[in-house]
Coordinates of N, CA and C in Angstrom, one line a residue:
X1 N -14.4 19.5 46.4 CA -13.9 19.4 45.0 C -13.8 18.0 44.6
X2 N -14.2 17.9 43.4 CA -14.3 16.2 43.3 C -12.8 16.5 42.0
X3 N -12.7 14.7 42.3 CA -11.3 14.3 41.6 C -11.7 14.1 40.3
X4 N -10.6 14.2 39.3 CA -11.1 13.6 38.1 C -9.3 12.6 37.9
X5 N -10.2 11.5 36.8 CA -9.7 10.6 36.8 C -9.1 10.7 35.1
X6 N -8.1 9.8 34.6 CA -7.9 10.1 33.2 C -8.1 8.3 33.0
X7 N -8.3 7.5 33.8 CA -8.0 5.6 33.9 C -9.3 5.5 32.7
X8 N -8.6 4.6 31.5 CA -9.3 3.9 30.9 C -10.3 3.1 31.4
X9 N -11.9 2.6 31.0 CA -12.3 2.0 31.2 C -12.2 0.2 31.1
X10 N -12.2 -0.8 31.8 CA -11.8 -2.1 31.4 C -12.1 -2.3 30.0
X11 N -11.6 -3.4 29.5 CA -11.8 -3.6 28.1 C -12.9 -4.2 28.1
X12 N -13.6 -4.4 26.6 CA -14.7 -4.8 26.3 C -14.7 -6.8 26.6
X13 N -15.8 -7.4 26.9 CA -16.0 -8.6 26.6 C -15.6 -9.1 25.0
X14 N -14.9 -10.5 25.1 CA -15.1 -10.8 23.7 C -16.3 -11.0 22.9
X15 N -16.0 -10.3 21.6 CA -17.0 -10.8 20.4 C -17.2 -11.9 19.4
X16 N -17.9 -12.5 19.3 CA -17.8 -13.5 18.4 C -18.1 -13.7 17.0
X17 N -16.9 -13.5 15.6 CA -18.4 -13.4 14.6 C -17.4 -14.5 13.8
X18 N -17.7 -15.5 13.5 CA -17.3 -16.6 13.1 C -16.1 -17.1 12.8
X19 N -15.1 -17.1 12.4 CA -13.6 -17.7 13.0 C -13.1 -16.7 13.5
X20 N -13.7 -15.3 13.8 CA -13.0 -14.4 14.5 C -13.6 -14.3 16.0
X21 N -12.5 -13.4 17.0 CA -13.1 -12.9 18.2 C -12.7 -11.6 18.2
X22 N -14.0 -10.7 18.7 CA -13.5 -8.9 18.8 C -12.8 -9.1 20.1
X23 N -11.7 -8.4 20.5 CA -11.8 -7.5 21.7 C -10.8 -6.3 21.9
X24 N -11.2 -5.6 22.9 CA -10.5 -4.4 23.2 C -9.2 -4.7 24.2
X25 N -8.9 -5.6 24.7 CA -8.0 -6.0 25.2 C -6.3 -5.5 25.1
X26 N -6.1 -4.5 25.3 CA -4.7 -4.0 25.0 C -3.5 -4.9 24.7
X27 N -3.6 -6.0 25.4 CA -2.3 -6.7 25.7 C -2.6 -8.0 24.3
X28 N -3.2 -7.7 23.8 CA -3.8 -8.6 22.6 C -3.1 -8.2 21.4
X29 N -3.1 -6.5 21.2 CA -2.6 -5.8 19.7 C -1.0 -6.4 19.0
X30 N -1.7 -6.5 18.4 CA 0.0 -6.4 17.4 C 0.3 -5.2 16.8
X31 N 1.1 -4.2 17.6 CA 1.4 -2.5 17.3 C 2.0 -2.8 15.6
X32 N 2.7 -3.6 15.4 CA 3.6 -3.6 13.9 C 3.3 -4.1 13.2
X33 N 2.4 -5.2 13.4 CA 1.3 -5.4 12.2 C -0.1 -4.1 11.7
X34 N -0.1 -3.7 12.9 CA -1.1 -2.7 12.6 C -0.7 -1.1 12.1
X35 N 0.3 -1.3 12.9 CA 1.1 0.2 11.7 C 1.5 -0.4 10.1
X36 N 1.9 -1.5 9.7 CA 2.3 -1.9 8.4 C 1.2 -1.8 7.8
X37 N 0.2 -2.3 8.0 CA -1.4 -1.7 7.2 C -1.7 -0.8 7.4
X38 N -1.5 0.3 8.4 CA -1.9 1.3 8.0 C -1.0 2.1 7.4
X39 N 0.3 2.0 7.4 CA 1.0 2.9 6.9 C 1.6 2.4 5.3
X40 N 0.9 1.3 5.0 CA 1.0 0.7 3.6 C -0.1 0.4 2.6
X41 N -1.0 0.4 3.6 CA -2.9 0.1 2.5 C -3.4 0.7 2.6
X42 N -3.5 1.7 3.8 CA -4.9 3.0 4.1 C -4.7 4.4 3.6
X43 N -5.4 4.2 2.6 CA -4.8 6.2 2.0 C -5.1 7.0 3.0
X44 N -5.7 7.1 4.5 CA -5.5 7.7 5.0 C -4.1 8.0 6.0
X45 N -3.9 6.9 5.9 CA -2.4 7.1 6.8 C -0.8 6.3 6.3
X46 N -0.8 6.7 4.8 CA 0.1 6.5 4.0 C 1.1 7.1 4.6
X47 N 2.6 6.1 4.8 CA 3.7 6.6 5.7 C 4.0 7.3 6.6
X48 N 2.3 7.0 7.6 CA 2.1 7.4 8.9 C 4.0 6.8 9.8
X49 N 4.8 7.1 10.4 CA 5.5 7.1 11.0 C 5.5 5.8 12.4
X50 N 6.1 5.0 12.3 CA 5.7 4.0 13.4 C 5.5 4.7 14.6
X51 N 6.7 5.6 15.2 CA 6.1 5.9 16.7 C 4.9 7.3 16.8
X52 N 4.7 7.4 15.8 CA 3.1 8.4 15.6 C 2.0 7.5 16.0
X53 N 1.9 6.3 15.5 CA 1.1 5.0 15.5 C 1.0 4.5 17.0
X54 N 2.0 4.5 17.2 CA 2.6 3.7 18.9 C 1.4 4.4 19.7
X55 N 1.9 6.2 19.6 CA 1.1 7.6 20.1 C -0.1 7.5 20.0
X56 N -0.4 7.1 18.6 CA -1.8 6.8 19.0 C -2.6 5.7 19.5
X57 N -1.6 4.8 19.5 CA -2.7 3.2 20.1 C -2.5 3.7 21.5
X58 N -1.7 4.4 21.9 CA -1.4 4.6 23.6 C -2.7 5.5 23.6
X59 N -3.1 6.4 23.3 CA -3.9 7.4 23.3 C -5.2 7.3 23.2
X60 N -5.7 6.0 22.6 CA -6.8 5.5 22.4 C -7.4 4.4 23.0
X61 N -8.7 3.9 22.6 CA -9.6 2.8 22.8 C -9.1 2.2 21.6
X62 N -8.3 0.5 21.7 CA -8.1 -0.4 20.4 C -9.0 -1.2 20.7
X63 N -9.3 -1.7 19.6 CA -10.2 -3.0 19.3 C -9.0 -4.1 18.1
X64 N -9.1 -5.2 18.3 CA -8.7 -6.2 17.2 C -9.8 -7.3 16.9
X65 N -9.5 -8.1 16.0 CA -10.2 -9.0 15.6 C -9.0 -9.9 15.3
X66 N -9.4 -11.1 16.0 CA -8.3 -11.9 16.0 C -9.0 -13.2 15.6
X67 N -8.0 -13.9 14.7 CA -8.7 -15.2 14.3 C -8.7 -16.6 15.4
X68 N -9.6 -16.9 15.4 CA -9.9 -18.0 17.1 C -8.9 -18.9 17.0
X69 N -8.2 -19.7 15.9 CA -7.4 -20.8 16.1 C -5.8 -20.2 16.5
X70 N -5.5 -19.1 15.7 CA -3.9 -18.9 15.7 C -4.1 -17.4 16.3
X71 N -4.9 -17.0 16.9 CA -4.9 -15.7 17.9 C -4.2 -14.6 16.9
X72 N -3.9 -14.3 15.6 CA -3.3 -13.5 14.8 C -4.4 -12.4 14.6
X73 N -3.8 -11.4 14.5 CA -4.7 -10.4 14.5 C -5.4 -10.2 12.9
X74 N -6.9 -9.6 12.8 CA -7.2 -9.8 11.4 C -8.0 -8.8 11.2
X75 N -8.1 -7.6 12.0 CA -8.5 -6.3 11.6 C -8.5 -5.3 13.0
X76 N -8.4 -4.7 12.9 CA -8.2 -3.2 13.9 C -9.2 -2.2 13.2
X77 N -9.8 -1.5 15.0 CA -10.3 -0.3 14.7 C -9.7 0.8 16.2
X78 N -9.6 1.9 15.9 CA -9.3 2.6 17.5 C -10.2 4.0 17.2
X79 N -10.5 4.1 18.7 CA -11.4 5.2 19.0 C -10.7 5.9 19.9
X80 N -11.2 7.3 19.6 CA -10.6 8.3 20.6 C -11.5 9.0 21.2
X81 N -11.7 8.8 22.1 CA -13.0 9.2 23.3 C -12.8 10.1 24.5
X82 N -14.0 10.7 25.1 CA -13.8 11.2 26.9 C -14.3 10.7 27.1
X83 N -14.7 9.4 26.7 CA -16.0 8.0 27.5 C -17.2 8.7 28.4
X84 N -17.3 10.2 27.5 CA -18.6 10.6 28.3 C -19.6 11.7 27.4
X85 N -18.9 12.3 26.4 CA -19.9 12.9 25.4 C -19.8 13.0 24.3
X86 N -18.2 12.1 23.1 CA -18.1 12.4 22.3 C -17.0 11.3 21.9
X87 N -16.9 10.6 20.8 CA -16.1 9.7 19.8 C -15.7 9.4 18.8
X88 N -14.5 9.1 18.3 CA -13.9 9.5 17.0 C -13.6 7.7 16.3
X89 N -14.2 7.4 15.7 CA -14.0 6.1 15.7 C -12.9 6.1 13.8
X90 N -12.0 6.0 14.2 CA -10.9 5.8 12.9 C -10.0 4.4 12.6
X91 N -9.2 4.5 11.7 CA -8.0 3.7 11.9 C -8.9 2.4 11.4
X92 N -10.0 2.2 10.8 CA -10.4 0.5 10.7 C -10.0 0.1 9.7
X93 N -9.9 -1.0 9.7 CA -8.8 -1.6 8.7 C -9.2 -3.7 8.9
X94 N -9.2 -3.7 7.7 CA -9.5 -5.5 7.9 C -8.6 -5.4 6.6
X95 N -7.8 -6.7 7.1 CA -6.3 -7.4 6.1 C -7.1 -7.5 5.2
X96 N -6.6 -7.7 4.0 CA -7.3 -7.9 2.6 C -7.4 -10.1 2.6
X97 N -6.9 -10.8 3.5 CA -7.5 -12.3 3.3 C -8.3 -11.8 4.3
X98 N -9.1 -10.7 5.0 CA -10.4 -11.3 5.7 C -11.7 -10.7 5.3
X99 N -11.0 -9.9 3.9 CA -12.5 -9.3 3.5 C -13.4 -9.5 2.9
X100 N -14.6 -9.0 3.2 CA -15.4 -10.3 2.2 C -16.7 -10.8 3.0
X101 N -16.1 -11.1 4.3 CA -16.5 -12.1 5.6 C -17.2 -10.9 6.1
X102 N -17.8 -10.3 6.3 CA -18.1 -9.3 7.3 C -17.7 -8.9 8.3
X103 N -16.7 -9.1 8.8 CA -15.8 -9.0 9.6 C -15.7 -7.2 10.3
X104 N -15.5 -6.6 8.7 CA -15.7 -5.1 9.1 C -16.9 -4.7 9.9
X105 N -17.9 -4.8 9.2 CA -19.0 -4.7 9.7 C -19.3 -5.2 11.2
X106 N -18.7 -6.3 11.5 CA -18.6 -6.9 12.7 C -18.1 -6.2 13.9
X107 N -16.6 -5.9 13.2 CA -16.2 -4.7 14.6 C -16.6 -3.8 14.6
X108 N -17.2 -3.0 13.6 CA -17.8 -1.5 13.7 C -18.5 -1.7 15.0
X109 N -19.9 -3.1 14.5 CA -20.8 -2.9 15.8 C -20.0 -3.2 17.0
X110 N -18.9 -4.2 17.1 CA -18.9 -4.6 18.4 C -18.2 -2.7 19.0
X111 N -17.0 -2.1 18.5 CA -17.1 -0.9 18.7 C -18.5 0.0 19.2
X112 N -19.3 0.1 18.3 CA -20.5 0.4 18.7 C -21.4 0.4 20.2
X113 N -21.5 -1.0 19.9 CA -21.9 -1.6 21.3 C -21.4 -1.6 22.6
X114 N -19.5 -1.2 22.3 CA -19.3 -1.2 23.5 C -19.1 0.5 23.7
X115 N -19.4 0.9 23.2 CA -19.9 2.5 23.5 C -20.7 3.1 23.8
X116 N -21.8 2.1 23.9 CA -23.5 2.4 24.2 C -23.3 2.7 25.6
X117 N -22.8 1.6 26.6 CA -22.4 2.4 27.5 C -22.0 3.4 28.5
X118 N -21.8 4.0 27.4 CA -21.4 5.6 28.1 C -21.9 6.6 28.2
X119 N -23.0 6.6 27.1 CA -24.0 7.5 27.1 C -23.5 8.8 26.2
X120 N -23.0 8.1 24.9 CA -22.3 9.3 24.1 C -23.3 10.3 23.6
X121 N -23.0 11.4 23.0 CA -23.8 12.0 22.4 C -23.3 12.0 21.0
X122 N -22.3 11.8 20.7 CA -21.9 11.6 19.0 C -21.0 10.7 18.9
X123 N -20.6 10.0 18.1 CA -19.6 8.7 17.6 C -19.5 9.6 15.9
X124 N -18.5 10.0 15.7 CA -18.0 10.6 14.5 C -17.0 9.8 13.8
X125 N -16.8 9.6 12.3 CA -15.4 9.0 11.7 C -15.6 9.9 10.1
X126 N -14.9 9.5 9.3 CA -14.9 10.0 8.3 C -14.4 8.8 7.3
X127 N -15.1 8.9 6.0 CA -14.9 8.3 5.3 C -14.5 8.2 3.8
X128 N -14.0 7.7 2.7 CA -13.9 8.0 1.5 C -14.1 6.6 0.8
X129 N -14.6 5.6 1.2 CA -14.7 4.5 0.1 C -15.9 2.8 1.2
X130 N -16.0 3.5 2.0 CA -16.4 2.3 2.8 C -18.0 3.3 3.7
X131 N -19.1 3.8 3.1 CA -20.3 4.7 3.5 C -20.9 3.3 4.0
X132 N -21.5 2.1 2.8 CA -22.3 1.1 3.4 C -22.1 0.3 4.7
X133 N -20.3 0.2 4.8 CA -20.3 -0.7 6.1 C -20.8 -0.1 7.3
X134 N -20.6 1.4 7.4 CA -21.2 2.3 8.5 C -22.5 2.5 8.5
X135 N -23.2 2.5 7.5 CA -25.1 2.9 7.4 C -25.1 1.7 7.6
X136 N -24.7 0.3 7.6 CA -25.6 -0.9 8.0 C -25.4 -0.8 9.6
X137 N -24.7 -0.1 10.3 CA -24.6 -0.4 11.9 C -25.5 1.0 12.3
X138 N -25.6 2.1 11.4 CA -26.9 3.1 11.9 C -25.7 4.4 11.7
X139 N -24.6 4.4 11.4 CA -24.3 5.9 11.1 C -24.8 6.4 9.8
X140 N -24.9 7.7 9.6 CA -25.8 8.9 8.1 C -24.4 10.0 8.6
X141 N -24.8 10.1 7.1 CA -24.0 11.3 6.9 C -24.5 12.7 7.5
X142 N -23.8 13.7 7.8 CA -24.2 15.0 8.9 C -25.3 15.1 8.1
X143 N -26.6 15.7 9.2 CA -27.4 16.6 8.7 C -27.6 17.9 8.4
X144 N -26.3 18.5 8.9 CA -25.9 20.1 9.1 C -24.3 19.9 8.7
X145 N -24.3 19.4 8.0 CA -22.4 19.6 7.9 C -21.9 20.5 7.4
X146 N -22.8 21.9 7.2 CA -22.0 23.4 7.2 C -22.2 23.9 8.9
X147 N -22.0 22.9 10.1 CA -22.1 23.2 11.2 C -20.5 23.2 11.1
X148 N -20.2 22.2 11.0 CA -18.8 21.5 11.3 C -17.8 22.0 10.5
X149 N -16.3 22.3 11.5 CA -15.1 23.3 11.1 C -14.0 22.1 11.0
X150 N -13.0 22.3 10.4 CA -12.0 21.5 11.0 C -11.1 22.3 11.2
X151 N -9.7 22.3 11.8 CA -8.2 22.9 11.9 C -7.0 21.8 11.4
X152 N -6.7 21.7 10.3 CA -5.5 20.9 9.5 C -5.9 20.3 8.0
X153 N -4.9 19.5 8.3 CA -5.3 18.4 7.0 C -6.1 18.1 6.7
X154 N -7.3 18.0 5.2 CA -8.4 17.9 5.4 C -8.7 17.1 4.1

C-alpha cells in the first residue's frame, strides 16, 4: 500500500521584475494587509471575513510580490491545487500604487511557471475585469463552457 502525503511542496525561487521580488515563501505574507484588499477593493471578496482569509492562505499555495528595498508586500495571488492534475489560481490583487508597472502580469507568470512543474492538466480562475492580463501569459476563455457546472455562489 503506498502512503500518501498531504506536505506542501517547497516554495518557489525568487522572481525578479523590477523593484519587485515574486515569492511563494509563506513566512514572507502579510495575512492583514492582504485580507484589507481583498476584503475592501476586490468585488470578489467584499467583506470576506478575516479568519475566512486566514482559512484560506492556510489552505493554499501564496505568492507575494514584495518591493526589494522595504520588503512590503505589493501584490498577492493564491492558488489552490493537488500539485498533480488541477489549479485554481484566485485572490490576485496588486495595490493600486503598483499598477501600471506590470507587476500583475508578472506574478501571474511567475505563478504560472512555478506550476509547470507538476505536470497540471488545467490552471482555472475566473474573471470579470482583468481577461488581457491572463491571455498575455497564454490563458483563453473555455472552449466548451457548457461542459462546466458550478455548486454556489456564482
Amino acid at each position: 500500500m503506498s502512503e500518501t502525503t498531504n506536505a506542501v511542496p517547497a516554495a518557489a525561487s525568487v522572481v525578479l521584475h523590477g523593484a519587485y521580488e515574486i515569492s511563494a515563501d509563506p513566512a514572507r505574507l502579510d495575512p492583514a494587509r492582504v485580507h484589507h484588499w481583498l476584503s475592501t477593493d476586490a468585488y470578489w471578496a467584499l467583506g470576506r471575513p478575516r479568519e475566512k482569509q486566514d482559512r484560506a492562505i492556510a489552505g493554499s499555495l501564496n505568492f507575494g510580490a514584495y518591493h526589494r528595498d522595504t520588503g512590503e508586500i505589493a501584490a498577492y495571488a493564491r492558488v489552490v491545487t493537488d500539485y498533480a492534475t488541477f489549479a485554481w489560481l484566485c485572490d490576485v490583487y496588486v495595490d493600486r500604487p503598483a499598477r501600471g508597472t506590470g507587476l500583475g502580469t508578472a506574478l501571474v507568470v511567475a505563478v504560472r511557471d512555478h506550476l509547470e512543474q507538476y505536470g497540471l492538466r488545467r490552471i482555472m480562475l475566473a474573471t470579470a475585469d482583468a481577461h488581457g492580463v491572463y491571455e498575455k501569459v497564454g490563458f483563453t476563455p473555455l472552449r466548451n463552457p457548457d461542459k462546466w457546472m458550478a455548486l454556489g455562489q456564482q
